[in-house]
Coordinates of C-alpha atoms and ligand atoms in Angstrom, one line a residue:
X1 CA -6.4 -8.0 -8.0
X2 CA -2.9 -9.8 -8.1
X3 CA -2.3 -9.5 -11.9
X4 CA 1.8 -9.7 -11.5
X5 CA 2.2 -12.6 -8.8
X6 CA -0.7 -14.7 -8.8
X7 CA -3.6 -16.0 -10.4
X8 CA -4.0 -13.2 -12.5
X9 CA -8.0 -12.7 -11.4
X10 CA -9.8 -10.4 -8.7
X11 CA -11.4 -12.3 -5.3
X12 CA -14.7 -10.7 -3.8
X13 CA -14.5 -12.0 -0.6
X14 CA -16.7 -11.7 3.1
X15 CA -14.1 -11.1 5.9
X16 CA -15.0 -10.8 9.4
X17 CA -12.9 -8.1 11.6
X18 CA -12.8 -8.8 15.1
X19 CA -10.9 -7.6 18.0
X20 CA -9.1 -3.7 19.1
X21 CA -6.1 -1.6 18.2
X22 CA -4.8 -0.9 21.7
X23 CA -4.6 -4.9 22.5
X24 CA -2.7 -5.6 18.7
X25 CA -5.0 -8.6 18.8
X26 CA -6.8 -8.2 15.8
X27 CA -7.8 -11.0 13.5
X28 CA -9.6 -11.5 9.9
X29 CA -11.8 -14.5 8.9
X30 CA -12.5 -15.1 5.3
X31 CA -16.7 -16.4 5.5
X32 CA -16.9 -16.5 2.0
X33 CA -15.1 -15.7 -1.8
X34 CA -15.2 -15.8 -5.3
X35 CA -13.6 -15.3 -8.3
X36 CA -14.1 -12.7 -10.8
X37 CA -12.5 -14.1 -13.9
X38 CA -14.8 -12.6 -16.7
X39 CA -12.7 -8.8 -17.3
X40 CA -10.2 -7.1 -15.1
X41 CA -11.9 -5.3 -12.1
X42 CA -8.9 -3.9 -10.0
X43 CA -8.9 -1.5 -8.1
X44 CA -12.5 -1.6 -6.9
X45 CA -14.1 0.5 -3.7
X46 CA -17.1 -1.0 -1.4
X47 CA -19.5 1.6 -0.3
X48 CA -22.6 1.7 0.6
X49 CA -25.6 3.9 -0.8
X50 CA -28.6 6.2 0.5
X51 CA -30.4 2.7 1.3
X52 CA -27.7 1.2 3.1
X53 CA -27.3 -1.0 0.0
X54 CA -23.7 -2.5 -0.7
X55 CA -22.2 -1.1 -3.7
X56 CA -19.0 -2.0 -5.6
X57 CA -17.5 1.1 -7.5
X58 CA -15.0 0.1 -10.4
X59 CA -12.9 1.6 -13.1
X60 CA -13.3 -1.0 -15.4
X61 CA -9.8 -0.8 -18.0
X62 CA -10.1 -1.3 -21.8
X63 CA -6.5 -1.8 -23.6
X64 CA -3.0 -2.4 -22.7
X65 CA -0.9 -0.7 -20.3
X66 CA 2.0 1.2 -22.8
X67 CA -1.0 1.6 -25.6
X68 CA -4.2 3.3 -25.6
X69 CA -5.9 2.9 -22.5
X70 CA -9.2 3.5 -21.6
X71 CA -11.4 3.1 -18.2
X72 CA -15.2 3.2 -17.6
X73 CA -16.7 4.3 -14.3
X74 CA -19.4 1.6 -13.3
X75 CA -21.2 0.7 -10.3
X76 CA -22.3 -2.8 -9.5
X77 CA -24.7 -4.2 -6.6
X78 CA -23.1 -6.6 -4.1
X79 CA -25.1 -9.1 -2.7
X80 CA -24.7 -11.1 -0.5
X81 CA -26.3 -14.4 1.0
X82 CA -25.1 -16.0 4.3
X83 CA -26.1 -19.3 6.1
X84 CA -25.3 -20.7 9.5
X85 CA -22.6 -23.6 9.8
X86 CA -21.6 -25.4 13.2
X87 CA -18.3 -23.2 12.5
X88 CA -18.4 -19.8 11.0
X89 CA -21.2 -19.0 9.3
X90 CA -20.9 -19.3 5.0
X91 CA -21.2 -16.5 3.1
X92 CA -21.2 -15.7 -1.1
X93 CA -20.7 -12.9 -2.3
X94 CA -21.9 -11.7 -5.6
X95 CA -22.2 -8.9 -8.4
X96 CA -25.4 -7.3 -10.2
X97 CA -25.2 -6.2 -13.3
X98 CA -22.7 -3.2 -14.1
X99 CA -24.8 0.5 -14.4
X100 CA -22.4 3.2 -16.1
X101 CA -21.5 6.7 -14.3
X102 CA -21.6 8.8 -17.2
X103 CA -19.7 11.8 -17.3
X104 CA -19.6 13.8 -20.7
X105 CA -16.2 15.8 -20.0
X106 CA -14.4 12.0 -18.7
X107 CA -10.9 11.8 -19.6
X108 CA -9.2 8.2 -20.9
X109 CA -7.9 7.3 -17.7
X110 CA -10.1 8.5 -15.3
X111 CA -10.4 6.5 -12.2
X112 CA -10.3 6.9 -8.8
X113 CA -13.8 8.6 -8.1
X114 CA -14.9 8.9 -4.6
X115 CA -18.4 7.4 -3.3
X116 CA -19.5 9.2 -0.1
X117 CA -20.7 6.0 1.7
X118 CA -24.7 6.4 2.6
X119 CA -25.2 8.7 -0.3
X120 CA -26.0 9.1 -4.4
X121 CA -22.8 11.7 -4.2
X122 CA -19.2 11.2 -5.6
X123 CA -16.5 12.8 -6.0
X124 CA -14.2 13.7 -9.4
X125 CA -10.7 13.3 -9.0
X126 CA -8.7 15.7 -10.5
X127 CA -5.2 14.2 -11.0
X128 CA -2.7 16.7 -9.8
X129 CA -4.2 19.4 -7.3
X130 CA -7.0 17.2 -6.3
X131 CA -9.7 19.8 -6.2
X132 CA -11.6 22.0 -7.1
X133 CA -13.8 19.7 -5.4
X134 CA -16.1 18.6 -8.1
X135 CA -18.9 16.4 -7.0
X136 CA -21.7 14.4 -8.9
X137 CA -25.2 13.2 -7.8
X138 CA -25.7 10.5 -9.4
X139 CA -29.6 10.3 -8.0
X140 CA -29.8 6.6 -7.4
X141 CA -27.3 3.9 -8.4
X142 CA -29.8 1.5 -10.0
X143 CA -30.0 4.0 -13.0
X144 CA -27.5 6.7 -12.2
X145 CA -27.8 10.1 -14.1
X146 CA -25.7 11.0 -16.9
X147 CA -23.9 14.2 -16.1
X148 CA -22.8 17.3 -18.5
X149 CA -21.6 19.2 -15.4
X150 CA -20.3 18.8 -11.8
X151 CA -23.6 18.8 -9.3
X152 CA -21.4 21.3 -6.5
X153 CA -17.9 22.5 -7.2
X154 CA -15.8 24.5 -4.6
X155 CA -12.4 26.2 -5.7
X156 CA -10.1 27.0 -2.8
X157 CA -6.4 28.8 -3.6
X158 CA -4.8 25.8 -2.6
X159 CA -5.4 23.7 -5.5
X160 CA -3.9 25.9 -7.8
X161 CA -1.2 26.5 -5.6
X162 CA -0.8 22.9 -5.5
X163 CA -0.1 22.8 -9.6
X164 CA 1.8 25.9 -9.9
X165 CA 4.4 24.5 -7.0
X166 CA 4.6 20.4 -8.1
X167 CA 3.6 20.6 -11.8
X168 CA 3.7 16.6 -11.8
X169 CA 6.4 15.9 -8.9
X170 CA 3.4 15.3 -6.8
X171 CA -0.2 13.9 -7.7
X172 CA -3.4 13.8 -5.4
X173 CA -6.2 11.5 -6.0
X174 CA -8.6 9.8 -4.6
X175 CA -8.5 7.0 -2.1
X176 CA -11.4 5.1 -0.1
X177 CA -15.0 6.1 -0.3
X178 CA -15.8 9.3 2.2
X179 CA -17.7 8.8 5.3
X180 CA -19.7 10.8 7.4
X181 CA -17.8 11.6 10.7
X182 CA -19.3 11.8 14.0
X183 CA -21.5 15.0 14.9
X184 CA -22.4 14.7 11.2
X185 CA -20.7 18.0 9.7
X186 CA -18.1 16.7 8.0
X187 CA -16.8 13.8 5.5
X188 CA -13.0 12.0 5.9
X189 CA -11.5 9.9 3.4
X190 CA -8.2 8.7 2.7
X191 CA -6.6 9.5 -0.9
X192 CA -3.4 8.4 -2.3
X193 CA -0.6 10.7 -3.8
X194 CA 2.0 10.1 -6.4
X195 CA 5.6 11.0 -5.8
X196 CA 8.6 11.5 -7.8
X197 CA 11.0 9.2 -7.1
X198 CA 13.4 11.8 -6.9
X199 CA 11.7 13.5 -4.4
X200 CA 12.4 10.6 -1.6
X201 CA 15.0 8.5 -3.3
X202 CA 18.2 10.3 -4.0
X203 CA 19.4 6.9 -6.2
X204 CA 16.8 7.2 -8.1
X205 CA 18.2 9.2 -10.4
X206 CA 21.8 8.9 -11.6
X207 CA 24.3 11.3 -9.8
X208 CA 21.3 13.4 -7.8
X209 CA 23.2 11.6 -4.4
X210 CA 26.2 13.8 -5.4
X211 CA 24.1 16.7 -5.0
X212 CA 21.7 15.8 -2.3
X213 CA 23.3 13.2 -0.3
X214 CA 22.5 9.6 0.2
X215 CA 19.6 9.4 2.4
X216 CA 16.0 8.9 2.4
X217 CA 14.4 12.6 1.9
X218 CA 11.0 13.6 3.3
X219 CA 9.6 16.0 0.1
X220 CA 10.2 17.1 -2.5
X221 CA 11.8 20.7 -2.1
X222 CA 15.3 20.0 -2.6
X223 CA 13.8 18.9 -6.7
X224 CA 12.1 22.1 -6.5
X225 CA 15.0 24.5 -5.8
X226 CA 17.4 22.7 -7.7
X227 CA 15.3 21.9 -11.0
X228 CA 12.0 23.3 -12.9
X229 CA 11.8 20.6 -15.7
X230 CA 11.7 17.6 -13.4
X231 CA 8.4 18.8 -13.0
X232 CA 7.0 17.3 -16.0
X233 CA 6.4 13.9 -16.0
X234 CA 7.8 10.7 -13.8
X235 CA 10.2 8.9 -15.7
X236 CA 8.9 4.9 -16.3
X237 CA 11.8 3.4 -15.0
X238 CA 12.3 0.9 -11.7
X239 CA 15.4 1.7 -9.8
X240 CA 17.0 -0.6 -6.6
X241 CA 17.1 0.8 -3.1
X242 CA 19.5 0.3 -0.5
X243 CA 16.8 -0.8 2.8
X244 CA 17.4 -0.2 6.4
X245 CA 18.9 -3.7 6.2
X246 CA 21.3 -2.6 4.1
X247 CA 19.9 -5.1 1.2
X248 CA 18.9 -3.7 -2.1
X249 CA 15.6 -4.1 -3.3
X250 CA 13.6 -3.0 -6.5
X251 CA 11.4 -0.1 -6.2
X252 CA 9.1 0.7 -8.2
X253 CA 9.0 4.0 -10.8
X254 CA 7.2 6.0 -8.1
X255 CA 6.3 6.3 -4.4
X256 CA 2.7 5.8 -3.6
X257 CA 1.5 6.9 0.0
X258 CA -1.6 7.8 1.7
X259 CA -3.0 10.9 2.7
X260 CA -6.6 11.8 5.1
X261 CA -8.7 14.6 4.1
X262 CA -11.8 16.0 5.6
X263 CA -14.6 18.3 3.3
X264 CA -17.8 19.9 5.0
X265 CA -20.9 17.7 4.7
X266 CA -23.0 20.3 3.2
X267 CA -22.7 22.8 -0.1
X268 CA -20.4 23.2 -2.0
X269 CA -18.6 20.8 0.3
X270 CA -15.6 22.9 0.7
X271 CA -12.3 20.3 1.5
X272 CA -10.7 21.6 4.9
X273 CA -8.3 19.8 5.6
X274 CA -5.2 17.3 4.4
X275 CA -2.3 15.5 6.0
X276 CA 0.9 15.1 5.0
X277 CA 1.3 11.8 3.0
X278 CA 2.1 8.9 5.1
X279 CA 3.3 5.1 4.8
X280 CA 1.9 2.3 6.8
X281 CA 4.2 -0.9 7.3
X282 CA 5.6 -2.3 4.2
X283 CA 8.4 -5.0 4.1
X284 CA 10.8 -4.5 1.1
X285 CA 9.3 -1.0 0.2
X286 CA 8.5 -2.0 -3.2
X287 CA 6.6 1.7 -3.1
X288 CA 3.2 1.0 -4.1
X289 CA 1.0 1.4 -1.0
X290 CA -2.9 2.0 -2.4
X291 CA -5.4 3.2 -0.3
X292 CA -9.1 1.2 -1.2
X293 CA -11.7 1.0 1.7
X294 CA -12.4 3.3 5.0
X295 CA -14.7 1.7 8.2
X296 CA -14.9 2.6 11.8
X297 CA -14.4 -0.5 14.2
X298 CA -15.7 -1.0 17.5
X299 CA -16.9 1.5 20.9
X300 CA -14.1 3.7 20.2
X301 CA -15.2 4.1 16.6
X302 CA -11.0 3.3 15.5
X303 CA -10.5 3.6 11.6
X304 CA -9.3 1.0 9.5
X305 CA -8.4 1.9 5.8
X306 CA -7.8 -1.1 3.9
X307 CA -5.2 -1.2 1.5
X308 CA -3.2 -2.9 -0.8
X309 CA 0.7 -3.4 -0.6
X310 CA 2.9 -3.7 -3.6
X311 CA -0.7 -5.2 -5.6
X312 CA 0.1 -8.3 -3.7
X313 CA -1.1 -8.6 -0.2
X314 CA -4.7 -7.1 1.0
X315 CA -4.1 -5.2 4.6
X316 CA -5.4 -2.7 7.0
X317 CA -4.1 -0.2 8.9
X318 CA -6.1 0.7 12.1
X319 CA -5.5 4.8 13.5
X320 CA -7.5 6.2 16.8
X321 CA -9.9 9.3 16.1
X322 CA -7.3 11.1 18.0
X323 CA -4.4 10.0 16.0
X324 CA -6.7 11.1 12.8
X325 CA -6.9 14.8 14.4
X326 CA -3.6 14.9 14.8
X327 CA -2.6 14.3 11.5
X328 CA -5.0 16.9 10.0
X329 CA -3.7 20.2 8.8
X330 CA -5.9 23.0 8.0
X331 CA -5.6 23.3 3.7
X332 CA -5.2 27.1 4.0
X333 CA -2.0 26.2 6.9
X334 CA -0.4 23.6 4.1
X335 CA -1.2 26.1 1.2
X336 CA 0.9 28.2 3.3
X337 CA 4.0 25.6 3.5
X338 CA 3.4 23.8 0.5
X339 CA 7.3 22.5 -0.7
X340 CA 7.3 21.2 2.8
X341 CA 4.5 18.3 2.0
X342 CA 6.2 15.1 3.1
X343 CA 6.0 11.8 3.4
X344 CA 6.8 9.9 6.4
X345 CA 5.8 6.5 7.7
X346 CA 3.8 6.2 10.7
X347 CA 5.5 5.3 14.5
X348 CA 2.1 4.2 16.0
X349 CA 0.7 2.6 13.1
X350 CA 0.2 -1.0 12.8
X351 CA -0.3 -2.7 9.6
X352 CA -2.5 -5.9 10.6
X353 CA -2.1 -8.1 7.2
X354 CA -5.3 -10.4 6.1
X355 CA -3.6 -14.1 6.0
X356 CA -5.9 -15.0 3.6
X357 CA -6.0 -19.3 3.8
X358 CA -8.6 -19.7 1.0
X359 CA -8.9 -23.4 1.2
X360 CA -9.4 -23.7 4.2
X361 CA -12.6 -20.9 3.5
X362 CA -11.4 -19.1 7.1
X363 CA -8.3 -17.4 8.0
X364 CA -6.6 -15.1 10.5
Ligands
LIG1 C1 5.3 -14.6 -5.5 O1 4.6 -15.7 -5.1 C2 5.3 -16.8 -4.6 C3 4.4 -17.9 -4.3 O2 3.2 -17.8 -4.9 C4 6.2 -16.4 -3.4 O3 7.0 -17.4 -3.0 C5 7.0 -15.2 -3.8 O4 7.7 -14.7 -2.6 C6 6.2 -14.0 -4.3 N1 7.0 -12.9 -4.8 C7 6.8 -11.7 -4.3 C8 7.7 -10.6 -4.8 O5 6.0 -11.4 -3.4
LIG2 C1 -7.0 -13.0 20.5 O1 -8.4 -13.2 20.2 C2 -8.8 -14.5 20.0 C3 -10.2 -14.5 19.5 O2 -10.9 -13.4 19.8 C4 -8.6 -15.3 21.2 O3 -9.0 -16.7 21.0 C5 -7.1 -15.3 21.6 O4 -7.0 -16.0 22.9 C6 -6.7 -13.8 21.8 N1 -5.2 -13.9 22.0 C7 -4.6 -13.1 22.8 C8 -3.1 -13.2 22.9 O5 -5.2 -12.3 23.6
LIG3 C1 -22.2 3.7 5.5 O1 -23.6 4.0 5.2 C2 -24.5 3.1 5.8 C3 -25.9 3.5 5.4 O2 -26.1 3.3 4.0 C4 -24.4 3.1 7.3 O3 -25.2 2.1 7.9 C5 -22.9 2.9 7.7 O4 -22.8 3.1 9.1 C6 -22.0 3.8 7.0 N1 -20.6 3.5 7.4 C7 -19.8 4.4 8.0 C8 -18.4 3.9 8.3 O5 -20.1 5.5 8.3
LIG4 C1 -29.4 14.0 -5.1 O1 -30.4 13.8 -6.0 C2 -31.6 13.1 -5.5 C3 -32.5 12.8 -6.6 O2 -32.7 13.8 -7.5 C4 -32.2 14.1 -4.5 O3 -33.3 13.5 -3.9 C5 -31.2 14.4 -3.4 O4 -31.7 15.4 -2.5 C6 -29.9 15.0 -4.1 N1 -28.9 15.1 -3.0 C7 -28.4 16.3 -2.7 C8 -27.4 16.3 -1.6 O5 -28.7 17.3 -3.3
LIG5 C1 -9.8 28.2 -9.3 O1 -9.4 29.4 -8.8 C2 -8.1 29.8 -9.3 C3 -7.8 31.1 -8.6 O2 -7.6 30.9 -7.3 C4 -8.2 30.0 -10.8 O3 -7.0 30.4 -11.3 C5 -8.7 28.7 -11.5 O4 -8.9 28.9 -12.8 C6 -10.0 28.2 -10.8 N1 -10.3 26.9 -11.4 C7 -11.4 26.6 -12.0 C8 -11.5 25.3 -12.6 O5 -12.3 27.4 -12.0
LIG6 C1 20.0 -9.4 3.3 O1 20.7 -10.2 2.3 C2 21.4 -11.3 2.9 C3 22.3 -11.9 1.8 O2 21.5 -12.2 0.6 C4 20.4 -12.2 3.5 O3 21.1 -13.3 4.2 C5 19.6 -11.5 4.6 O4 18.6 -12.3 5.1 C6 19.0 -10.2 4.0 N1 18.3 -9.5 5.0 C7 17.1 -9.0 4.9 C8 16.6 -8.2 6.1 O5 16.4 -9.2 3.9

């Protein structure tokens, strides 16, 4: 959805991914869009369900941002038909009818839900802490049960460790749909957190620099030590940074980065691990970076998490199994070093974006 520099509708399009991380030469052709004009569907998730059919989840918005706002958790089958051309082949992609996720205990905002590709399970998000991990079964998405209760639920220490440390300096939520890993024991997804821009941007708030310094910080421990109200709430307000180029750009009111997490595959589905937050290539830094789809690619089964970059451009960032590994951090280890969460950007990521030439229908 490009709602602030562009057409102001969403595009459900058919790309083809071809080509490896380790050669760079990676490339995107569009086979078929279309526009959905009728309501405002940002922010949607593909997945796919217990039958291998394609699924689009979406928190469909009521109201205006500043007022009362509202969201409803729907599903909607995708479908799509394809013929063969001399050149690509044509795809068009489009939506069934909307089936509502009903939850009784949903909260006005409530978004960012996470489908567990090849299943009827999904996850709650709790804003903040991120867990307990709370999980629905919704049975079948044609005619999803209504749910009173969570199906599984598994409390670790860490998430209320989590609240009591960050109040709201820091927010967990979710990301991309899960997907089953290989061996089969275990889920990975990739979930977006909410920063402070006091945490990371010193000049984000007048006369913090004096006490922290000028640069770039990592977390958000020196807003810990030195204040317990900041805590509360982020303050609405766009600030200008000072870039590696030395140029000043506007940021927006808070950071946005990504974060993996891993959660056993069977009950209660106990989340394991977490990363630190991290920050795939973005020119300008504008701050929001959103997480939205998760795929292995080709033999050596590499990642590519789809995302969106200050709700402008549609890319993906492409990470090894190992690098995955690397970045994982047992939740009992972080619980243990909490105020040190960070964010950093990634030095062997590359962030391939989707040129998307819609006239032409194809594009790299
Ligand atoms: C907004 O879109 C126009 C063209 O459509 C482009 O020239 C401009 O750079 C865009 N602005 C930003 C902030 O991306
Ligand atoms: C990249 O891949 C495309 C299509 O797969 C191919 O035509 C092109 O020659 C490749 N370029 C390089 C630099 O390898
Ligand atoms: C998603 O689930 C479908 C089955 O419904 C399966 O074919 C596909 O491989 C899964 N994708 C990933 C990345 O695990
Ligand atoms: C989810 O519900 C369906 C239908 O009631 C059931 O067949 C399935 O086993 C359930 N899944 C799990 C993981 O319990
Ligand atoms: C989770 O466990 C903590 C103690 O570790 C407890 O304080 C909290 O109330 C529990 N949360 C829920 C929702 O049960
Ligand atoms: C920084 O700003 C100067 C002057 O406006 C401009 O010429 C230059 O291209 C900018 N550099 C970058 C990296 O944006």
């Amino acid at each position: 959805m490009d709602a602030w520099n562009g057409t102001l509708a969403n595009l459900l399009a058919v790309i083809r991914l071809r080509g490896r991380r380790e050669t760079g030469n990676f490339t995107a052709a569009v086979l078929g869009y279309r526009y959905l004009n009728e309501f405002n569907y940002e922010d949607g998730r593909l997945f796919h369900d217990q039958h291998g059919r394609l699924f689009l989840y979406l928190s469909l918005p009521f109201g205006k941002y500043g007022g009362a706002r509202a969201s409803v958790n729907t599903v909607f089958r995708v479908m799509i038909t394809c013929r063969r051309t001399p050149g690509p082949n044509k795809c068009d992609p489009r939506l069934g009818p909307p089936r509502l996720l009903r939850y009784d205990h949903s909260l006005a905002w409530d978004k960012n839900w996470v489908p567990w590709n090849g299943t009827s399970l999904m996850s709650y998000s709790h804003y903040g802490p991120f867990g307990p991990h709370s999980v629905f079964n919704w049975s079948t998405y044609r005619d999803p049960m209504p749910h009173a209760r969570f199906y599984s639920f598994a409390n670790e220490t860490f998430f209320s460790t989590f609240s009591r440390t960050f109040g709201r300096l820091l927010q967990l939520s979710g990301g991309t749909p899960a997907i089953l890993e290989p061996g089969g024991k275990s889920y990975i997804a990739v979930g977006h957190l909410r920063v402070h821009p006091g945490c990371l941007h010193p000049e984000s708030i007048p006369g913090l620099d004096k006490v922290v310094g000028k640069d770039v910080r990592l977390n958000c421990a020196h807003l810990l030590r030195l204040d317990a109200h900041l805590k509360g709430a982020i303050p609405f307000q766009t600030f200008m940074f000072r870039g590696p180029s030395g140029n000043l750009s506007k940021h927006y009111h808070v950071d946005y980065g990504l974060f993996l997490y891993r959660f056993r595959a069977g009950p209660p589905y106990t989340i394991t691990h977490l990363s630190h937050g991290f920050l795939p290539p973005s020119e300008g830094h504008f701050g929001i970076v959103f997480p939205s789809g998760l795929e292995r690619l080709g033999r050596r089964g590499d990642y590519a998490i789809s995302y969106g970059d200050a709700d402008q451009v549609a890319r993906i960032l492409l990470l090894s199994p190992a690098d995955v590994d690397m970045l994982m951090v047992p939740l009992s280890v972080m619980e243990k070093r909490l105020a040190g969460l960070s964010v950093c950007t990634l030095p062997f990521a590359e962030g391939v974006p989707l040129a998307l030439r819609l006239q032409s229908g194809q594009g790299r």
